[in-house]
Short mmCIF file of C-alpha atoms and ligand atoms in Angstrom, two decimals:
data_model
loop_
_atom_site.label_atom_id
_atom_site.label_comp_id
_atom_site.label_asym_id
_atom_site.label_seq_id
_atom_site.Cartn_x
_atom_site.Cartn_y
_atom_site.Cartn_z
CA UNK A 27 87.24 129.13 127.50
CA UNK A 28 85.64 130.12 124.12
CA UNK A 29 81.91 129.39 123.82
CA UNK A 30 80.85 125.74 122.28
CA UNK A 31 80.03 126.23 118.39
CA UNK A 32 76.97 123.58 118.14
CA UNK A 33 76.35 120.20 119.09
CA UNK A 34 79.20 117.85 118.99
CA UNK A 35 77.57 115.41 116.09
CA UNK A 36 78.98 111.29 116.43
CA UNK A 37 79.81 109.72 113.39
CA UNK A 38 79.80 105.72 113.77
CA UNK A 39 82.53 104.12 112.27
CA UNK A 40 81.26 100.44 111.20
CA UNK A 41 84.37 99.03 109.39
CA UNK A 42 84.51 96.40 112.02
CA UNK A 43 81.06 95.19 111.77
CA UNK A 44 82.69 93.73 108.65
CA UNK A 45 86.02 92.29 109.96
CA UNK A 46 83.96 90.35 112.05
CA UNK A 47 81.71 89.22 109.14
CA UNK A 48 84.87 88.90 107.03
CA UNK A 49 86.26 86.49 109.90
CA UNK A 50 83.88 83.83 108.46
CA UNK A 51 83.38 84.90 104.87
CA UNK A 52 79.89 85.51 104.98
CA UNK A 53 76.92 87.76 104.93
CA UNK A 54 76.57 88.38 108.61
CA UNK A 55 76.65 91.00 110.99
CA UNK A 56 75.71 93.60 108.10
CA UNK A 57 77.23 96.61 108.50
CA UNK A 58 73.79 98.32 106.80
CA UNK A 59 72.16 96.78 109.47
CA UNK A 60 74.72 97.71 112.21
CA UNK A 61 74.84 101.51 110.48
CA UNK A 62 70.74 101.82 110.67
CA UNK A 63 70.39 100.95 114.56
CA UNK A 64 73.55 103.43 115.31
CA UNK A 65 71.35 106.04 113.05
CA UNK A 66 68.78 105.25 115.48
CA UNK A 67 70.51 105.19 118.50
CA UNK A 68 71.66 108.87 117.81
CA UNK A 69 74.89 109.35 115.50
CA UNK A 70 74.50 111.51 113.07
CA UNK A 71 76.60 110.23 110.60
CA UNK A 72 78.29 107.25 109.45
CA UNK A 73 82.03 106.46 108.29
CA UNK A 74 83.35 103.53 106.57
CA UNK A 75 87.27 103.25 105.46
CA UNK A 76 86.95 101.33 102.08
CA UNK A 77 90.62 100.30 102.31
CA UNK A 78 92.90 98.79 99.24
CA UNK A 79 93.27 95.34 100.30
CA UNK A 80 89.38 95.65 101.28
CA UNK A 81 89.83 93.84 104.40
CA UNK A 82 86.84 95.02 106.20
CA UNK A 83 84.49 97.44 104.55
CA UNK A 84 83.93 96.29 100.75
CA UNK A 85 82.91 97.78 97.18
CA UNK A 86 79.10 96.35 97.94
CA UNK A 87 78.73 97.91 101.39
CA UNK A 88 79.73 100.97 100.10
CA UNK A 89 76.64 100.59 97.63
CA UNK A 90 74.51 99.26 100.39
CA UNK A 91 75.75 102.19 102.70
CA UNK A 92 74.89 104.95 99.57
CA UNK A 93 71.48 103.35 99.07
CA UNK A 94 70.45 102.59 102.42
CA UNK A 95 71.39 105.53 105.15
CA UNK A 96 69.29 108.43 105.99
CA UNK A 97 72.36 110.62 107.84
CA UNK A 98 75.16 111.55 105.98
CA UNK A 99 78.02 108.98 105.11
CA UNK A 100 81.99 110.03 105.55
CA UNK A 101 83.64 107.62 103.37
CA UNK A 102 87.46 107.61 104.53
CA UNK A 103 89.71 106.30 101.55
CA UNK A 104 92.78 106.63 100.80
CA UNK A 105 94.52 109.21 97.97
CA UNK A 106 94.40 106.88 95.20
CA UNK A 107 92.83 107.01 91.57
CA UNK A 108 91.03 104.15 92.15
CA UNK A 109 89.39 105.55 95.50
CA UNK A 110 88.99 108.89 93.78
CA UNK A 111 86.85 107.07 90.86
CA UNK A 112 84.78 105.26 93.49
CA UNK A 113 84.05 109.08 95.42
CA UNK A 114 82.82 110.32 92.24
CA UNK A 115 81.13 107.48 91.59
CA UNK A 116 79.16 107.94 94.88
CA UNK A 117 79.52 111.41 95.48
CA UNK A 118 79.15 110.86 99.45
CA UNK A 119 78.80 113.49 101.49
CA UNK A 120 82.04 113.37 102.94
CA UNK A 121 85.17 112.26 101.71
CA UNK A 122 88.59 111.85 104.34
CA UNK A 123 91.27 111.18 103.49
CA UNK A 124 93.79 109.07 104.79
CA UNK A 125 97.10 107.54 104.91
CA UNK A 126 97.67 103.52 104.18
CA UNK A 127 100.00 101.53 104.57
CA UNK A 128 99.23 97.81 103.66
CA UNK A 129 100.97 96.38 106.38
CA UNK A 130 99.24 98.20 109.69
CA UNK A 131 96.82 97.06 111.73
CA UNK A 132 95.32 100.38 111.91
CA UNK A 133 95.70 103.92 110.57
CA UNK A 134 98.48 104.58 112.50
CA UNK A 135 99.13 108.56 111.65
CA UNK A 136 98.15 111.51 110.24
CA UNK A 137 98.52 111.88 106.64
CA UNK A 138 102.01 113.93 105.45
CA UNK A 139 100.08 117.06 103.87
CA UNK A 140 103.07 119.05 104.18
CA UNK A 141 105.31 117.18 102.09
CA UNK A 142 102.41 116.66 99.21
CA UNK A 143 100.92 119.70 99.31
CA UNK A 144 100.94 119.65 95.85
CA UNK A 145 99.69 116.17 94.77
CA UNK A 146 97.13 116.25 97.19
CA UNK A 147 95.79 120.09 96.39
CA UNK A 148 95.15 118.17 92.72
CA UNK A 149 93.59 114.83 94.11
CA UNK A 150 91.24 117.13 96.08
CA UNK A 151 90.12 119.85 93.64
CA UNK A 152 87.44 116.99 92.07
CA UNK A 153 86.10 116.00 95.17
CA UNK A 154 85.29 119.56 96.27
CA UNK A 155 83.91 120.14 92.37
CA UNK A 156 81.56 117.15 93.23
CA UNK A 157 79.75 118.43 96.26
CA UNK A 158 81.95 116.31 98.58
CA UNK A 159 83.36 117.93 102.08
CA UNK A 160 86.94 116.91 102.08
CA UNK A 161 87.91 116.22 105.47
CA UNK A 162 91.98 115.88 105.98
CA UNK A 163 93.23 113.52 108.63
CA UNK A 164 96.77 114.64 110.07
CA UNK A 165 97.81 114.51 113.72
CA UNK A 166 97.95 117.61 116.06
CA UNK A 167 100.44 119.60 114.38
CA UNK A 168 100.44 123.36 112.98
CA UNK A 169 102.53 122.41 109.80
CA UNK A 170 99.94 119.88 108.63
CA UNK A 171 96.84 122.12 109.45
CA UNK A 172 98.22 125.02 107.45
CA UNK A 173 99.10 123.12 104.57
CA UNK A 174 95.62 121.48 104.73
CA UNK A 175 94.40 124.95 104.59
CA UNK A 176 96.42 125.81 101.44
CA UNK A 177 95.29 123.15 99.89
CA UNK A 178 92.01 124.04 100.35
CA UNK A 179 90.25 121.04 102.58
CA UNK A 180 87.22 122.02 104.21
CA UNK A 181 87.70 119.71 107.85
CA UNK A 182 90.59 118.49 109.00
CA UNK A 183 90.42 115.45 111.53
CA UNK A 184 92.60 115.34 114.29
CA UNK A 185 94.40 112.15 115.05
CA UNK A 186 93.35 111.10 118.88
CA UNK A 187 95.54 107.79 118.61
CA UNK A 188 98.77 108.70 120.44
CA UNK A 189 96.03 110.28 123.14
CA UNK A 190 94.33 107.23 123.62
CA UNK A 191 97.34 105.17 123.86
CA UNK A 192 99.44 107.14 126.14
CA UNK A 193 95.74 106.65 128.51
CA UNK A 194 95.93 103.06 127.83
CA UNK A 195 99.31 102.97 128.56
CA UNK A 196 99.43 105.07 132.38
CA UNK A 197 101.99 107.62 130.71
CA UNK A 198 100.25 110.16 131.97
CA UNK A 199 102.51 113.18 130.89
CA UNK A 200 102.43 111.51 127.67
CA UNK A 201 98.61 111.64 128.17
CA UNK A 202 98.19 115.32 128.77
CA UNK A 203 101.01 116.20 126.44
CA UNK A 204 98.51 114.68 123.81
CA UNK A 205 95.79 116.45 124.82
CA UNK A 206 96.93 120.31 124.99
CA UNK A 207 98.08 119.58 121.59
CA UNK A 208 94.96 118.60 120.77
CA UNK A 209 92.49 121.38 122.07
CA UNK A 210 95.58 123.78 120.99
CA UNK A 211 95.94 122.68 117.88
CA UNK A 212 91.98 122.70 117.03
CA UNK A 213 91.76 126.34 117.98
CA UNK A 214 94.46 127.36 115.34
CA UNK A 215 92.65 125.14 112.87
CA UNK A 216 89.34 127.08 113.41
CA UNK A 217 90.99 130.31 113.54
CA UNK A 218 91.64 129.31 109.80
CA UNK A 219 88.72 128.71 109.07
CA UNK A 220 88.69 125.06 109.01
CA UNK A 221 85.64 122.77 110.56
CA UNK A 222 87.64 120.16 113.17
CA UNK A 223 86.70 117.12 113.73
CA UNK A 224 88.86 114.28 115.96
CA UNK A 225 88.71 110.25 116.06
CA UNK A 226 91.17 107.03 116.59
CA UNK A 227 91.04 105.08 119.69
CA UNK A 228 88.75 107.07 121.53
CA UNK A 229 86.74 105.32 124.40
CA UNK A 230 83.91 106.29 127.20
CA UNK A 231 87.71 106.71 129.26
CA UNK A 232 89.57 109.29 126.91
CA UNK A 233 86.16 110.45 125.02
CA UNK A 234 85.55 113.56 127.22
CA UNK A 235 88.64 115.70 127.17
CA UNK A 236 88.41 115.52 123.61
CA UNK A 237 84.87 116.40 123.54
CA UNK A 238 85.07 119.54 126.13
CA UNK A 239 87.53 121.32 123.02
CA UNK A 240 85.22 123.84 121.89
CA UNK A 241 86.29 123.86 118.31
CA UNK A 242 85.96 120.26 117.96
CA UNK A 243 82.79 119.61 115.84
CA UNK A 244 82.17 115.90 115.35
CA UNK A 245 84.07 112.66 116.70
CA UNK A 246 84.23 109.84 114.41
CA UNK A 247 84.45 106.10 116.82
CA UNK A 248 84.35 102.89 115.97
CA UNK A 249 86.67 99.77 117.16
CA UNK A 250 85.92 100.56 120.81
CA UNK A 251 82.02 100.94 120.05
CA UNK A 252 81.41 97.33 118.26
CA UNK A 253 84.04 96.48 120.67
CA UNK A 254 81.38 97.00 122.94
CA UNK A 255 78.54 96.40 121.44
CA UNK A 256 79.29 92.77 122.22
CA UNK A 257 78.70 93.11 126.34
CA UNK A 258 76.03 95.98 126.05
CA UNK A 259 74.35 95.89 122.58
CA UNK A 260 75.09 98.31 119.40
CA UNK A 261 72.33 100.71 120.57
CA UNK A 262 73.34 101.05 124.71
CA UNK A 263 77.20 101.34 123.35
CA UNK A 264 76.33 104.10 121.61
CA UNK A 265 73.66 105.95 123.64
CA UNK A 266 76.13 105.97 126.57
CA UNK A 267 78.86 107.73 124.22
CA UNK A 268 76.47 110.22 122.93
CA UNK A 269 75.66 110.90 127.13
CA UNK A 270 79.51 111.72 127.96
CA UNK A 271 80.17 113.56 125.18
CA UNK A 272 76.91 115.35 125.62
CA UNK A 273 78.33 115.67 128.92
CA UNK A 274 81.50 116.77 128.36
CA UNK A 275 80.02 119.62 125.93
CA UNK A 276 77.31 120.82 128.78
N1 LIG B 328 89.04 108.55 111.98
C1 LIG B 328 89.62 107.89 111.26
C2 LIG B 328 89.90 108.84 110.05
C3 LIG B 328 89.71 106.66 110.99
O1 LIG B 328 90.81 106.24 110.06
C4 LIG B 328 89.21 105.78 112.51
C5 LIG B 328 89.61 104.30 111.95
O2 LIG B 328 89.70 103.51 110.64
C6 LIG B 328 88.50 106.42 112.92
C7 LIG B 328 88.14 107.43 112.96
C8 LIG B 328 88.38 106.18 113.72
O3 LIG B 328 88.84 105.07 115.43
P1 LIG B 328 88.20 103.93 116.38
O4 LIG B 328 87.92 102.60 115.02
O5 LIG B 328 90.37 103.50 117.03
O6 LIG B 328 87.40 104.47 116.97
#
């Protein structure tokens, strides 16, 4: 097995703190407060997805995060002119381009890079020129990885949703096939010089095999942690995830 390429970073996605806040339309719970607690509990970065419909994170949340965080912000966004302008105004540490459909409950699949290569290459160029690390959220698929590399992305984030869904539904053969693809495609992307991240749907039960892939440098985890925080509190929930990641990496 390839030696691990360094400490595995944990990015905590705080979107669903905003979901709970928005259920009542007031100011609480505050995503920035959650982000600061997450930093203190060992998060290496904070991830937030400003969706076109603003169903969770708001523009004001992004302002507050840019102002108040001491760890890097990974700003998730769709490839639209509106989002590009917001990213260029804030210049966050990282911008992760995700597909977005208005009717979906969550980001269902990876981005179709191969078919949109020219458009995406032009889209990410100003973001890179502004100093943002551009990451592309894609399925564990060789065609998409090659296309992400060709358009000049520095990072890919592999979508772990299919693996996690198969695990949750007890489809063990599918789970193992998805996991194998994630491992092989992490190595392939790394061989092209891309930094590899992974995320979506990860839980205490599913995190370790992904964390064990030596080429994976960062995991972005949100929904499960925010849910677990109801029972354990946010800091212990994050600390346990951190412990499992470190154990898998050791
Ligand atoms: N990574 C990306 C690119 C995502 O879009 C999301 C969900 O917003 C996540 C990671 C985190 O997924 P989850 O909330 O299921 O942990």
